[in-house]
PDB file of C-alpha atoms and ligand atoms in Angstrom:
ATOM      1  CA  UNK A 139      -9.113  -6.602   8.890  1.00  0.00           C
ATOM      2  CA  UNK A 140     -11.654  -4.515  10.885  1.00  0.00           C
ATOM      3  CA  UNK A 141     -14.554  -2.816   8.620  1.00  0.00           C
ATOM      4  CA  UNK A 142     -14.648   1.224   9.102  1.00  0.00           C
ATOM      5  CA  UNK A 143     -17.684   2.043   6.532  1.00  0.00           C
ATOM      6  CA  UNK A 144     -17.622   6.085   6.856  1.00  0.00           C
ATOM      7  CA  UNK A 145     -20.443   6.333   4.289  1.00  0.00           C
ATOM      8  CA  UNK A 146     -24.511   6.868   4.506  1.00  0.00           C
ATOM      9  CA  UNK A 147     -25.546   4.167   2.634  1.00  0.00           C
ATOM     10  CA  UNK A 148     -23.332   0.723   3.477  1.00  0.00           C
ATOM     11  CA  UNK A 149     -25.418  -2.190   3.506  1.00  0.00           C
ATOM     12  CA  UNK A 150     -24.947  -3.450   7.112  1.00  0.00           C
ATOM     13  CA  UNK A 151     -23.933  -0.621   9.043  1.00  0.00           C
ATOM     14  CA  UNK A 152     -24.572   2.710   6.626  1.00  0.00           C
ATOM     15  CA  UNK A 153     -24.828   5.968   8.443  1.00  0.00           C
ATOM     16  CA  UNK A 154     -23.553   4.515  11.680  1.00  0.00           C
ATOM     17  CA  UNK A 155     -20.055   5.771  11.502  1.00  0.00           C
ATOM     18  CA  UNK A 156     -20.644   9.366   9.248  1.00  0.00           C
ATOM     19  CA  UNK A 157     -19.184  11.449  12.365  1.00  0.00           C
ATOM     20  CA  UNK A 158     -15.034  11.138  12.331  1.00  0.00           C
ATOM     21  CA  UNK A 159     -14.728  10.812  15.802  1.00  0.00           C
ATOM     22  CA  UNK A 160     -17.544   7.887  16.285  1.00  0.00           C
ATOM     23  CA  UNK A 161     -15.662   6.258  13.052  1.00  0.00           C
ATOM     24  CA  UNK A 162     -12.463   6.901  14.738  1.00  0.00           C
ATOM     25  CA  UNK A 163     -13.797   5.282  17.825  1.00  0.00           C
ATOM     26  CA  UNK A 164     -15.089   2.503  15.935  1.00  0.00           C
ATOM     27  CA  UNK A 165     -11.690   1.895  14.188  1.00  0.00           C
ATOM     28  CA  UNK A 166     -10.002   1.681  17.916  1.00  0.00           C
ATOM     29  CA  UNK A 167     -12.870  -1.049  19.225  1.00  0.00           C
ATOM     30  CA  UNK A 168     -11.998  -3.344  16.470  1.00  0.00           C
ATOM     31  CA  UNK A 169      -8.256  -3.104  17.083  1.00  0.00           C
ATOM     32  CA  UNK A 170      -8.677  -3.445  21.063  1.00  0.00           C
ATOM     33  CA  UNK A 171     -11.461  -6.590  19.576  1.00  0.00           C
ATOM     34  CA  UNK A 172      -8.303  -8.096  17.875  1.00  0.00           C
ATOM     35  CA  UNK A 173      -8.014  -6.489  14.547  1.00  0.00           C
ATOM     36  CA  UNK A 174      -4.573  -6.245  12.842  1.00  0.00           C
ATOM     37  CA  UNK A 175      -5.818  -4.061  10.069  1.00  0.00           C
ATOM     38  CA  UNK A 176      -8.311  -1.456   9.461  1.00  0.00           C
ATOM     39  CA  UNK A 177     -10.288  -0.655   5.889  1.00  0.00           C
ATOM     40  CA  UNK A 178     -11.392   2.791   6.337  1.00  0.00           C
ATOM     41  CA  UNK A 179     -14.339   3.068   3.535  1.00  0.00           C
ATOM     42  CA  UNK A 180     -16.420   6.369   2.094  1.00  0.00           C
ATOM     43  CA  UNK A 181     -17.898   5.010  -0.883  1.00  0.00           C
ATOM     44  CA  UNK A 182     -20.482   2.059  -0.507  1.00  0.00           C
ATOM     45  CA  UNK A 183     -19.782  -0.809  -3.479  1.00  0.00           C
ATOM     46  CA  UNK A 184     -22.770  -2.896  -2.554  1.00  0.00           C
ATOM     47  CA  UNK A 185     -24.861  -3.654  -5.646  1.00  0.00           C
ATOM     48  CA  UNK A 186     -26.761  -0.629  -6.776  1.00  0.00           C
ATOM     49  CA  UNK A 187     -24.715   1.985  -4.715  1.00  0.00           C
ATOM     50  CA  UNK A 188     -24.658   5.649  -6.111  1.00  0.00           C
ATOM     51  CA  UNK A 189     -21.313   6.728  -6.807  1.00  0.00           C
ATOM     52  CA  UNK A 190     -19.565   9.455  -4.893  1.00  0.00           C
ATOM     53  CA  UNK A 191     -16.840  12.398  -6.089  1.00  0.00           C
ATOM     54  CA  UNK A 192     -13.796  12.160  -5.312  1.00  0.00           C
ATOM     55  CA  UNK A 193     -14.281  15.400  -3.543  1.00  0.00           C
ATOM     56  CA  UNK A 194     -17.242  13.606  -1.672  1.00  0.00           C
ATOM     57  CA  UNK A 195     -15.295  10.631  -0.968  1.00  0.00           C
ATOM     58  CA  UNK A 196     -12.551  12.290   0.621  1.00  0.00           C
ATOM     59  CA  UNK A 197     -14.633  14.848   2.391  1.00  0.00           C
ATOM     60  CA  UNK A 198     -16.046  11.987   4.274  1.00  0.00           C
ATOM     61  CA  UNK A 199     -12.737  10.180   4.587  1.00  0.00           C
ATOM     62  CA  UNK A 200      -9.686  12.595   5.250  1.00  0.00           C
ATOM     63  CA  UNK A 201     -11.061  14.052   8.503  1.00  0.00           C
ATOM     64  CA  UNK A 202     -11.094  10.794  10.019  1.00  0.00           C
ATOM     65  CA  UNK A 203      -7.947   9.512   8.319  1.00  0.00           C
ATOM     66  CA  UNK A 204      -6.400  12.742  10.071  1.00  0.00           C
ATOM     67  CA  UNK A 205      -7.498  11.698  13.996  1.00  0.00           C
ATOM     68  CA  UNK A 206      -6.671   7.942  13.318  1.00  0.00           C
ATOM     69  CA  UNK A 207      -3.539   8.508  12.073  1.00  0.00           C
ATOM     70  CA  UNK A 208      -2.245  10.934  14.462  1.00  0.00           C
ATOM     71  CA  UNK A 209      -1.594   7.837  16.798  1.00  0.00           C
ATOM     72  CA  UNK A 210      -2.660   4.730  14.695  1.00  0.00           C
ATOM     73  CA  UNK A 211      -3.427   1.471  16.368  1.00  0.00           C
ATOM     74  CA  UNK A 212      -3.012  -0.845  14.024  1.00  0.00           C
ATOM     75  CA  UNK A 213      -1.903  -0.310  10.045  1.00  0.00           C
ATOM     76  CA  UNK A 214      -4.613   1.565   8.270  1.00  0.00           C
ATOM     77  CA  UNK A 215      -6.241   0.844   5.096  1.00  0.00           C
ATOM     78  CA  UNK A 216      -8.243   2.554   2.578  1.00  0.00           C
ATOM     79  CA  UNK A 217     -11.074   1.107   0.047  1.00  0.00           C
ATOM     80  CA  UNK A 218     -10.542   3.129  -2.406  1.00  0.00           C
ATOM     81  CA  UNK A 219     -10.216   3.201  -6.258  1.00  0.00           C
ATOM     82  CA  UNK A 220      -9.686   6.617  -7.149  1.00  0.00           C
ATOM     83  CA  UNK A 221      -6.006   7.706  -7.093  1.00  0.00           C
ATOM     84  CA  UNK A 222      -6.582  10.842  -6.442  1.00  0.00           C
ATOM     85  CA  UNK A 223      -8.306   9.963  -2.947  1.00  0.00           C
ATOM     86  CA  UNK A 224      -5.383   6.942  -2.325  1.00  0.00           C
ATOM     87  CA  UNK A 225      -3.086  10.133  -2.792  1.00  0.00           C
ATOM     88  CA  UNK A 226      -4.504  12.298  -0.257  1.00  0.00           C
ATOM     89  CA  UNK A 227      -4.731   8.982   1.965  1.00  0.00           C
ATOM     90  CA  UNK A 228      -1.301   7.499   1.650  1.00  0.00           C
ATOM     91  CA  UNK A 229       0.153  11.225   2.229  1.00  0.00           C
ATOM     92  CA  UNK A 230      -1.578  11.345   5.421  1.00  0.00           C
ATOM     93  CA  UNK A 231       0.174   8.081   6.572  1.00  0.00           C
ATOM     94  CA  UNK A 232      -2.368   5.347   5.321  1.00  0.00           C
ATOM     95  CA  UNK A 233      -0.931   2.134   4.980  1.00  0.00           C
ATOM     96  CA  UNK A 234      -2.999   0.441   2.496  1.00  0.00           C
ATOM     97  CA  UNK A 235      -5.149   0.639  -0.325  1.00  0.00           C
ATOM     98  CA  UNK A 236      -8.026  -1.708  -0.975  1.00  0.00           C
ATOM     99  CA  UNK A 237      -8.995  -1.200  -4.663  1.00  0.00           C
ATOM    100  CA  UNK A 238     -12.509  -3.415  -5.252  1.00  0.00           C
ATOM    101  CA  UNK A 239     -12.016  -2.996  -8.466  1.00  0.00           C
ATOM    102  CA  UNK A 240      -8.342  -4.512  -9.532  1.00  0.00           C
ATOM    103  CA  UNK A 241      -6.672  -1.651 -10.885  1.00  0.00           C
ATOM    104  CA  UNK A 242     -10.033  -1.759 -13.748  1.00  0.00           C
ATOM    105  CA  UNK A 243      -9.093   1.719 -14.529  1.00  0.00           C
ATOM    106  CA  UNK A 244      -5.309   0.973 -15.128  1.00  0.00           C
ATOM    107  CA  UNK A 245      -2.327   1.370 -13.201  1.00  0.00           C
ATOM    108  CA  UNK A 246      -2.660   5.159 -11.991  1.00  0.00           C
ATOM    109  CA  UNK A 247      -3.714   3.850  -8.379  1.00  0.00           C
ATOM    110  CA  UNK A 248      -1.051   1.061  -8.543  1.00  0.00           C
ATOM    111  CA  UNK A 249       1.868   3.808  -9.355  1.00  0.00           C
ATOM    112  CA  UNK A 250       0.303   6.477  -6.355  1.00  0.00           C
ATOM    113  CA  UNK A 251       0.619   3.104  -3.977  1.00  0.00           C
ATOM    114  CA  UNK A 252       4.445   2.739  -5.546  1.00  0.00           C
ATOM    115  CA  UNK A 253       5.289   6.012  -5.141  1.00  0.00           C
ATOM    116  CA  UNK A 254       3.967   6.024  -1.387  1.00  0.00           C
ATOM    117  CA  UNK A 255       5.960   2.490  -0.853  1.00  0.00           C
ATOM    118  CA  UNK A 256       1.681   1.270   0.265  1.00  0.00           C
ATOM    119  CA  UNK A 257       0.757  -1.929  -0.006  1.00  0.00           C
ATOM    120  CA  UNK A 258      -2.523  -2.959  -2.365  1.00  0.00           C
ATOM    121  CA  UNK A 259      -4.770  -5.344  -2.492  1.00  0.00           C
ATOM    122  CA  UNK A 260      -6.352  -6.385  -6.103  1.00  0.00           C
ATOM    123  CA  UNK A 261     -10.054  -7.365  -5.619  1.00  0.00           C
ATOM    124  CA  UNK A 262     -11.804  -9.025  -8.232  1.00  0.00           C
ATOM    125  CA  UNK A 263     -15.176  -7.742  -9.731  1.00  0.00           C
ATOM    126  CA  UNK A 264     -17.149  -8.390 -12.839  1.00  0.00           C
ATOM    127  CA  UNK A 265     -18.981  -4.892 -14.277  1.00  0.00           C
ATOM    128  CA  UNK A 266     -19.789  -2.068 -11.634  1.00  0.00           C
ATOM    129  CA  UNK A 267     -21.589  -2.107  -8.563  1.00  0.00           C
ATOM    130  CA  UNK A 268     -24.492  -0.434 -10.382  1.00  0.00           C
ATOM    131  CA  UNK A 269     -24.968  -3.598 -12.659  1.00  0.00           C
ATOM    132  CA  UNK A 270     -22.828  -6.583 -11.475  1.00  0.00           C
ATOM    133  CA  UNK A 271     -25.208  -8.359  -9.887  1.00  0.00           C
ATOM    134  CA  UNK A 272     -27.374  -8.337 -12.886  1.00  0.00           C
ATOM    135  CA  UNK A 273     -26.240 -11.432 -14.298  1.00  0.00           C
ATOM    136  CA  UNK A 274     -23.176 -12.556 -13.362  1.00  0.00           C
ATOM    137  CA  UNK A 275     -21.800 -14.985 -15.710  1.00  0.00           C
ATOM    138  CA  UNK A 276     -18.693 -16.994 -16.232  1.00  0.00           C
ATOM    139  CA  UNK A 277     -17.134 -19.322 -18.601  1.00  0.00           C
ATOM    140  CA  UNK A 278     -14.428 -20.930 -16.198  1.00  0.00           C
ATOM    141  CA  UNK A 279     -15.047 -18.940 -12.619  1.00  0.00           C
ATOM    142  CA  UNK A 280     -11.561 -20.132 -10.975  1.00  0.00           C
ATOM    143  CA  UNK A 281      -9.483 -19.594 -14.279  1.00  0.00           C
ATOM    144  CA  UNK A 282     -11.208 -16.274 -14.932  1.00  0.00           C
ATOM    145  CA  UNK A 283     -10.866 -14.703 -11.813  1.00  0.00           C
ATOM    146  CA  UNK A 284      -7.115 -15.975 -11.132  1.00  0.00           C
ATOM    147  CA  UNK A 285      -6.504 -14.962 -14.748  1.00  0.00           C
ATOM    148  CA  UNK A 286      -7.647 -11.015 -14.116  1.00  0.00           C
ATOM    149  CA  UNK A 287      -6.135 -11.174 -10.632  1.00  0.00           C
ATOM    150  CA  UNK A 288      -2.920 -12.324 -12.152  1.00  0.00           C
ATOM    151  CA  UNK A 289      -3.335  -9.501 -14.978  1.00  0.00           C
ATOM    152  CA  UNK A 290      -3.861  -6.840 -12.043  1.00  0.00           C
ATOM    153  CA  UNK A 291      -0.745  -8.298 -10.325  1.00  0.00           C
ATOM    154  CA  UNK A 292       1.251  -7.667 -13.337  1.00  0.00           C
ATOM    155  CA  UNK A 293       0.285  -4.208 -13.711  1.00  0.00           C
ATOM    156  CA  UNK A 294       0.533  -3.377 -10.212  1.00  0.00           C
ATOM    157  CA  UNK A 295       4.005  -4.507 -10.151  1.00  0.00           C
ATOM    158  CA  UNK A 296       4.998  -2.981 -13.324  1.00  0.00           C
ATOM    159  CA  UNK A 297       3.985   0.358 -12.047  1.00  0.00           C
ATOM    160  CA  UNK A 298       6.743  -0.393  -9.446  1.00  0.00           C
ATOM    161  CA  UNK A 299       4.468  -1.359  -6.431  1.00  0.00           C
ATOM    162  CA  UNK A 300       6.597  -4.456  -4.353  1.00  0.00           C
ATOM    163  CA  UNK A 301       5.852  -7.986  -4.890  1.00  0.00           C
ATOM    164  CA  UNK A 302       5.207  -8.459  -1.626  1.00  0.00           C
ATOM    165  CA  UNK A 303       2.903  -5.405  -0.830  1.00  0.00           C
ATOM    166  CA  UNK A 304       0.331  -7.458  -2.724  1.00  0.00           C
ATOM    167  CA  UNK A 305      -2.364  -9.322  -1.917  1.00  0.00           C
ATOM    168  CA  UNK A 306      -5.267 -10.789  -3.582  1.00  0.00           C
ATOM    169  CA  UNK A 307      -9.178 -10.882  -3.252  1.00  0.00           C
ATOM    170  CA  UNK A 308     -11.681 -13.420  -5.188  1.00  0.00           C
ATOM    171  CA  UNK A 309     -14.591 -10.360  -4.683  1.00  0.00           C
ATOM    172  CA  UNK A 310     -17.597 -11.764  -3.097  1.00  0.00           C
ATOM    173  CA  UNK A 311     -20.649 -10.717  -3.768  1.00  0.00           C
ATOM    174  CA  UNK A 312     -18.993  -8.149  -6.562  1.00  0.00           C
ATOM    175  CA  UNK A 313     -20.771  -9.783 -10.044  1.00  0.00           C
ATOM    176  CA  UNK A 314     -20.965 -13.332  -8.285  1.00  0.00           C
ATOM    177  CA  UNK A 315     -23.891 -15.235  -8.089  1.00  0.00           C
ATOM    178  CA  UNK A 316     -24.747 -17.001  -4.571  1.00  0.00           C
ATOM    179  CA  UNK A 317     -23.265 -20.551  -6.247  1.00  0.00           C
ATOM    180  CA  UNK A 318     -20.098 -18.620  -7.390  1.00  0.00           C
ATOM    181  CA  UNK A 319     -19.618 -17.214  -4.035  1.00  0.00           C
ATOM    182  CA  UNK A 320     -20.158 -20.523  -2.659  1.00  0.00           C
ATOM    183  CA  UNK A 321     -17.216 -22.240  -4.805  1.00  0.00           C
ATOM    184  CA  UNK A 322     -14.979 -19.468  -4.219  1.00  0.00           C
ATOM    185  CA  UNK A 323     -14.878 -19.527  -0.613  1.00  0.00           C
ATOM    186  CA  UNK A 324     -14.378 -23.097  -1.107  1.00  0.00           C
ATOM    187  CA  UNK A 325     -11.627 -23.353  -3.554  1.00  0.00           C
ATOM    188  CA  UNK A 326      -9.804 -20.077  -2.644  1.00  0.00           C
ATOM    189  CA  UNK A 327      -6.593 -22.692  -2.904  1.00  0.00           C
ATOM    190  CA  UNK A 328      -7.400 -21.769  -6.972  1.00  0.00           C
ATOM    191  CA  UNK A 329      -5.388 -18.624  -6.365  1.00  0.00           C
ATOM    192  CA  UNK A 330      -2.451 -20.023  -4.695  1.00  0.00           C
ATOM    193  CA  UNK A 331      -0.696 -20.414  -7.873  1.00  0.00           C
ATOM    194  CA  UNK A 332      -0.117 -16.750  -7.978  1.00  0.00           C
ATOM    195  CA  UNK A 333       1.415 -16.407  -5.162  1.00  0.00           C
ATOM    196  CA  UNK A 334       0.503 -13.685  -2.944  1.00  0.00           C
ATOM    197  CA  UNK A 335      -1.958 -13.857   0.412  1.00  0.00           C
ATOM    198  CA  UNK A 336      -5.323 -13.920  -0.347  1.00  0.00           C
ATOM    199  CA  UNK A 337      -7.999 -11.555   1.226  1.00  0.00           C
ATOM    200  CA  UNK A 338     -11.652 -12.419   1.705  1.00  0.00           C
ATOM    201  CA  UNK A 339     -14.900 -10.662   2.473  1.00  0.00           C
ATOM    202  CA  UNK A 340     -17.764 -12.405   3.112  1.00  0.00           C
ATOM    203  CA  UNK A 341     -18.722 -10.483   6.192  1.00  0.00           C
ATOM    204  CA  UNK A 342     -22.549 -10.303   6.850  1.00  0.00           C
ATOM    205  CA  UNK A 343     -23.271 -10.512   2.760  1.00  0.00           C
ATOM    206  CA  UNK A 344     -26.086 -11.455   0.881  1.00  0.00           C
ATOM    207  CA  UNK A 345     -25.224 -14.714  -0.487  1.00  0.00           C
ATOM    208  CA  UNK A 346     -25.247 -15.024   3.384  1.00  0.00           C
ATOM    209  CA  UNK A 347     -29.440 -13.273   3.690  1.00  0.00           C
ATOM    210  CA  UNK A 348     -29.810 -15.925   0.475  1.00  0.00           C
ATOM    211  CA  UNK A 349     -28.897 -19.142   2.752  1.00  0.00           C
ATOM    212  CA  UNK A 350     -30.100 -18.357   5.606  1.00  0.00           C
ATOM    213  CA  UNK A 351     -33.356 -15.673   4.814  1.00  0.00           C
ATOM    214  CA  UNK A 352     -32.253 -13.395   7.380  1.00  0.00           C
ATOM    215  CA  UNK A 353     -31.395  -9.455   7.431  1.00  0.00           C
ATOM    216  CA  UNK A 354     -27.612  -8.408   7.552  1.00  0.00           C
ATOM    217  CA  UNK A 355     -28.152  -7.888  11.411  1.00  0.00           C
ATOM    218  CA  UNK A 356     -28.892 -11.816  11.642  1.00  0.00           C
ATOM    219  CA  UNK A 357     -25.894 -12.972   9.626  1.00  0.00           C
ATOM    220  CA  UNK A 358     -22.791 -13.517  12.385  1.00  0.00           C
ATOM    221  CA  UNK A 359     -23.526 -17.320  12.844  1.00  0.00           C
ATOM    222  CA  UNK A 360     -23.395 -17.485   8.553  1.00  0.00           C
ATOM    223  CA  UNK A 361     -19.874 -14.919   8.695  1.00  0.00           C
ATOM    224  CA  UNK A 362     -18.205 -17.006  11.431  1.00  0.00           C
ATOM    225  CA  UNK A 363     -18.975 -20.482   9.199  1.00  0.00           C
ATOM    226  CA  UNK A 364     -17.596 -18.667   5.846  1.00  0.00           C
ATOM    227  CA  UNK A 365     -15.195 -17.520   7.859  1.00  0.00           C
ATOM    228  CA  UNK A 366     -14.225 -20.839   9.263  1.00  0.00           C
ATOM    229  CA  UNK A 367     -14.346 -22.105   5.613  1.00  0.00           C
ATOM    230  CA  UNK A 368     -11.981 -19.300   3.772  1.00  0.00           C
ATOM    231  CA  UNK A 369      -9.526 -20.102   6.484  1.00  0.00           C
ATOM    232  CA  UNK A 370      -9.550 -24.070   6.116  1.00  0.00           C
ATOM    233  CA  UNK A 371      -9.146 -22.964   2.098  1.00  0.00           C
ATOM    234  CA  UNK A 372      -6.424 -20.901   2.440  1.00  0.00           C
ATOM    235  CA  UNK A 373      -7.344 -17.467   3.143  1.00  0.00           C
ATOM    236  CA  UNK A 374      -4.667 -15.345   4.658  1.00  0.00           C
ATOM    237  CA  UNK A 375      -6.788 -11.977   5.715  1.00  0.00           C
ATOM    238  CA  UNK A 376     -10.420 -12.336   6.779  1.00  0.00           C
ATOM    239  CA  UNK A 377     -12.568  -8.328   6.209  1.00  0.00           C
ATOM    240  CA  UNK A 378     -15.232  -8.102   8.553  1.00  0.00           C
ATOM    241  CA  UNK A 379     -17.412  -6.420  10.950  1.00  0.00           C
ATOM    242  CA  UNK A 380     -17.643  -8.663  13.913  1.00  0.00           C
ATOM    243  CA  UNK A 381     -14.152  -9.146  14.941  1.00  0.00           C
ATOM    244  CA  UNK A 382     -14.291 -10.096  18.190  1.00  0.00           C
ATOM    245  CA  UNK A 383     -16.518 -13.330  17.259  1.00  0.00           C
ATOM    246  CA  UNK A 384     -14.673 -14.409  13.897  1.00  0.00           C
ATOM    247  CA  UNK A 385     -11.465 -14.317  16.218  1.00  0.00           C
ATOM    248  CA  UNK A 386     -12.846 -16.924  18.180  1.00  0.00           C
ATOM    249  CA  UNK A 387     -14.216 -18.813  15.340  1.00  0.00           C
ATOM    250  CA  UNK A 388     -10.795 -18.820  13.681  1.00  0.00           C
ATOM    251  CA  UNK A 389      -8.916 -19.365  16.664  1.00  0.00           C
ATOM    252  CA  UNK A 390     -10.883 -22.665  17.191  1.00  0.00           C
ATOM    253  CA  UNK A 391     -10.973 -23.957  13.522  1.00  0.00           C
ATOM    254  CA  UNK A 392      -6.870 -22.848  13.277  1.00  0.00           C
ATOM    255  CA  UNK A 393      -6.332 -25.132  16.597  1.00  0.00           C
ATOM    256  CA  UNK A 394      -8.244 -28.480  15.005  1.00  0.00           C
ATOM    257  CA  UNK A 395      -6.498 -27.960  11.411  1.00  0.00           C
ATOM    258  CA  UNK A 396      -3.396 -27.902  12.970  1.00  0.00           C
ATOM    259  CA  UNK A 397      -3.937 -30.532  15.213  1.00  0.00           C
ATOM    260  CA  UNK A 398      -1.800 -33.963  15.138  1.00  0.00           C
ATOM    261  CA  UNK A 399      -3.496 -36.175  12.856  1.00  0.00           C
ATOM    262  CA  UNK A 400      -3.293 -39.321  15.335  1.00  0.00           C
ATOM    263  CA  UNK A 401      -1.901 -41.782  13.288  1.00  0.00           C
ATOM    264  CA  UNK A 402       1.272 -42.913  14.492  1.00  0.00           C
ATOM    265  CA  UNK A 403       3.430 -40.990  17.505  1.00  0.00           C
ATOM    266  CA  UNK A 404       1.965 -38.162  18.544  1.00  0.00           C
TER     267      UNK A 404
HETATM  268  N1  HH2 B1128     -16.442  -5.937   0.237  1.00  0.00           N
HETATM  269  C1  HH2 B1128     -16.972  -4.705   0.389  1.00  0.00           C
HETATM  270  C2  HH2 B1128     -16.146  -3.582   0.368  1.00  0.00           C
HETATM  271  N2  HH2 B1128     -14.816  -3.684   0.232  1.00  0.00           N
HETATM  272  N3  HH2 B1128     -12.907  -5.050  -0.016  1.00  0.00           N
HETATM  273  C3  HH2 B1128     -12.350  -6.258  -0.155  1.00  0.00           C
HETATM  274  N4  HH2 B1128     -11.021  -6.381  -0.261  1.00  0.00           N
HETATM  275  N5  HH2 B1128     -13.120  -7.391  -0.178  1.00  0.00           N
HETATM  276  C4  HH2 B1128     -14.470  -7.354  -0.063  1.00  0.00           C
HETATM  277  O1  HH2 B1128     -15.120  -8.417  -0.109  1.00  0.00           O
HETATM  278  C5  HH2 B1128     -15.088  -6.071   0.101  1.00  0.00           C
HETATM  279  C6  HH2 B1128     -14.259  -4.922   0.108  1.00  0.00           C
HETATM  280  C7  HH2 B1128     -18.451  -4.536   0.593  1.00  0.00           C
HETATM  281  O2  HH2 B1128     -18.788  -4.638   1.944  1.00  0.00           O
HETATM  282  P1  HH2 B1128     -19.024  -3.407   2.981  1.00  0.00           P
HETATM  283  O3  HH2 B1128     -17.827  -2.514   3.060  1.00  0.00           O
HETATM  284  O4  HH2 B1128     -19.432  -3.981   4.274  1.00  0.00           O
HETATM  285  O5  HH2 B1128     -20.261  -2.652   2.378  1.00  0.00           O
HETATM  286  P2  HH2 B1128     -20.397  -1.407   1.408  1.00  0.00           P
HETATM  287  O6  HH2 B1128     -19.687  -1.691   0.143  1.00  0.00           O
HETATM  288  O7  HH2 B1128     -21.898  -1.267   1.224  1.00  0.00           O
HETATM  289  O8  HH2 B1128     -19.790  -0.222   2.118  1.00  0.00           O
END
């Protein structure tokens, strides 16, 4: 899944892709770099962001949902969590909605994504982006998070969305601490037990600036290891910016964990 942040403020690449046509552009290189999927974005969740209207949010987005998806190259997503702006989205022949905040609100989004026939994907966070990164805290981190994600499942498909137009995001960085993040890329098999493909986003994030004291610009060599990592754990769908290079990456690490063992025949 190929990042399209169409927003002023995103923390890695804010204000680069504000004109439709250069986000539209954008959106085509990462699909011609490999991509499968695209997240189209408007409103920036990094810690601290301001929120945006809906009416900002889809000023920004609809213009460049409307040249995408007159010939799409790839399915089309939308991080969204308003249902008002998945509406206007899915009607225009989005795909997807990514909702960072697992149906928190209820299942309003989850019943716009039924009654489109989209698929969703349930993200974990803890608080808001104004304050989750406070403090993040947690009793039992692999047992809370699969027990919300399981919660948002439930919802989602009581609201009549399909069982398998889910899928399933631990949140990094969204009210984790740089240990928590660590663990979860780690044991992403934790959320196996629900059963649905599991979605991860460490692309270019802080825990990332944290290990290796470097600016989001300097963090490919730290996405393309947690990359490596999510896959060898289980993950299904990798969100990033670099496509190109975590392709590579995962093509490698995919070829050695599915290499013979080399005991016994071959
Ligand atoms: N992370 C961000 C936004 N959306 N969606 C999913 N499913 N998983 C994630 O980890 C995730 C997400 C934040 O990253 P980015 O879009 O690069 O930045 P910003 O929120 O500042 O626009």
């Amino acid at each position: 899944m190929g990042i399209v942040n169409v927003t002023p403020d995103s923390f890695s690449d804010g204000g680069r892709f504000l004109d439709p046509d250069a986000a539209v552009r954008h959106a085509r290189a990462l699909v011609a770099e490999g991509a499968d999927l695209v997240d189209v974005g408007a409103e920036s969740t990094r810690p601290g962001a301001r929120p945006v209207s809906a009416a900002e949010e889809q000023d920004r987005l609809l213009p460049v949902l409307e040249r995408l998806l007159a010939d799409p190259p790839c399915p089309v997503s939308v991080d969204t969590a308003k249902p008002e702006v998945a509406d206007a989205a899915l009607a225009l022949g989005a795909h997807m909605v990514n909702d960072v905040t697992g149906l928190a609100a209820g299942p309003a989004l989850a019943r716009v994504c039924a009654r489109h026939g989209a698929a969703l994907c349930l993200v974990h966070m803890q608080g808001t982006p104004a304050t989750m990164q406070a403090a993040p805290h947690y009793e039992d981190l692999l047992g809370e998070i699969r027990g919300r994600l399981a919660e948002a499942v439930a919802t989602a498909e009581a609201a009549g969305v399909a069982p398998d137009a889910l899928c399933l995001d631990p949140g990094i960085g969204f009210g984790k601490t740089v240990a928590h993040n660590l663990t979860l890329l780690k044991r992403l098999d934790a959320l196996a037990p629900i059963g649905k493909p599991v979605l991860v986003g460490p692309s270019r994030k802080s825990f990332l600036g944290a290990l290796l004291e470097a600016p989001p610009d300097q963090r490919l060599e730290g996405t393309l290891a947690a990359c490596v990592a999510a896959v060898w754990a289980g993950a299904h769908l990798l969100r990033v910016h670099d496509v190109a290079a975590v392709r590579r990456a995962v093509r490698v690490a995919e070829a050695i964990r599915d290499a013979p063992d080399g005991e016994g025949p071959p």
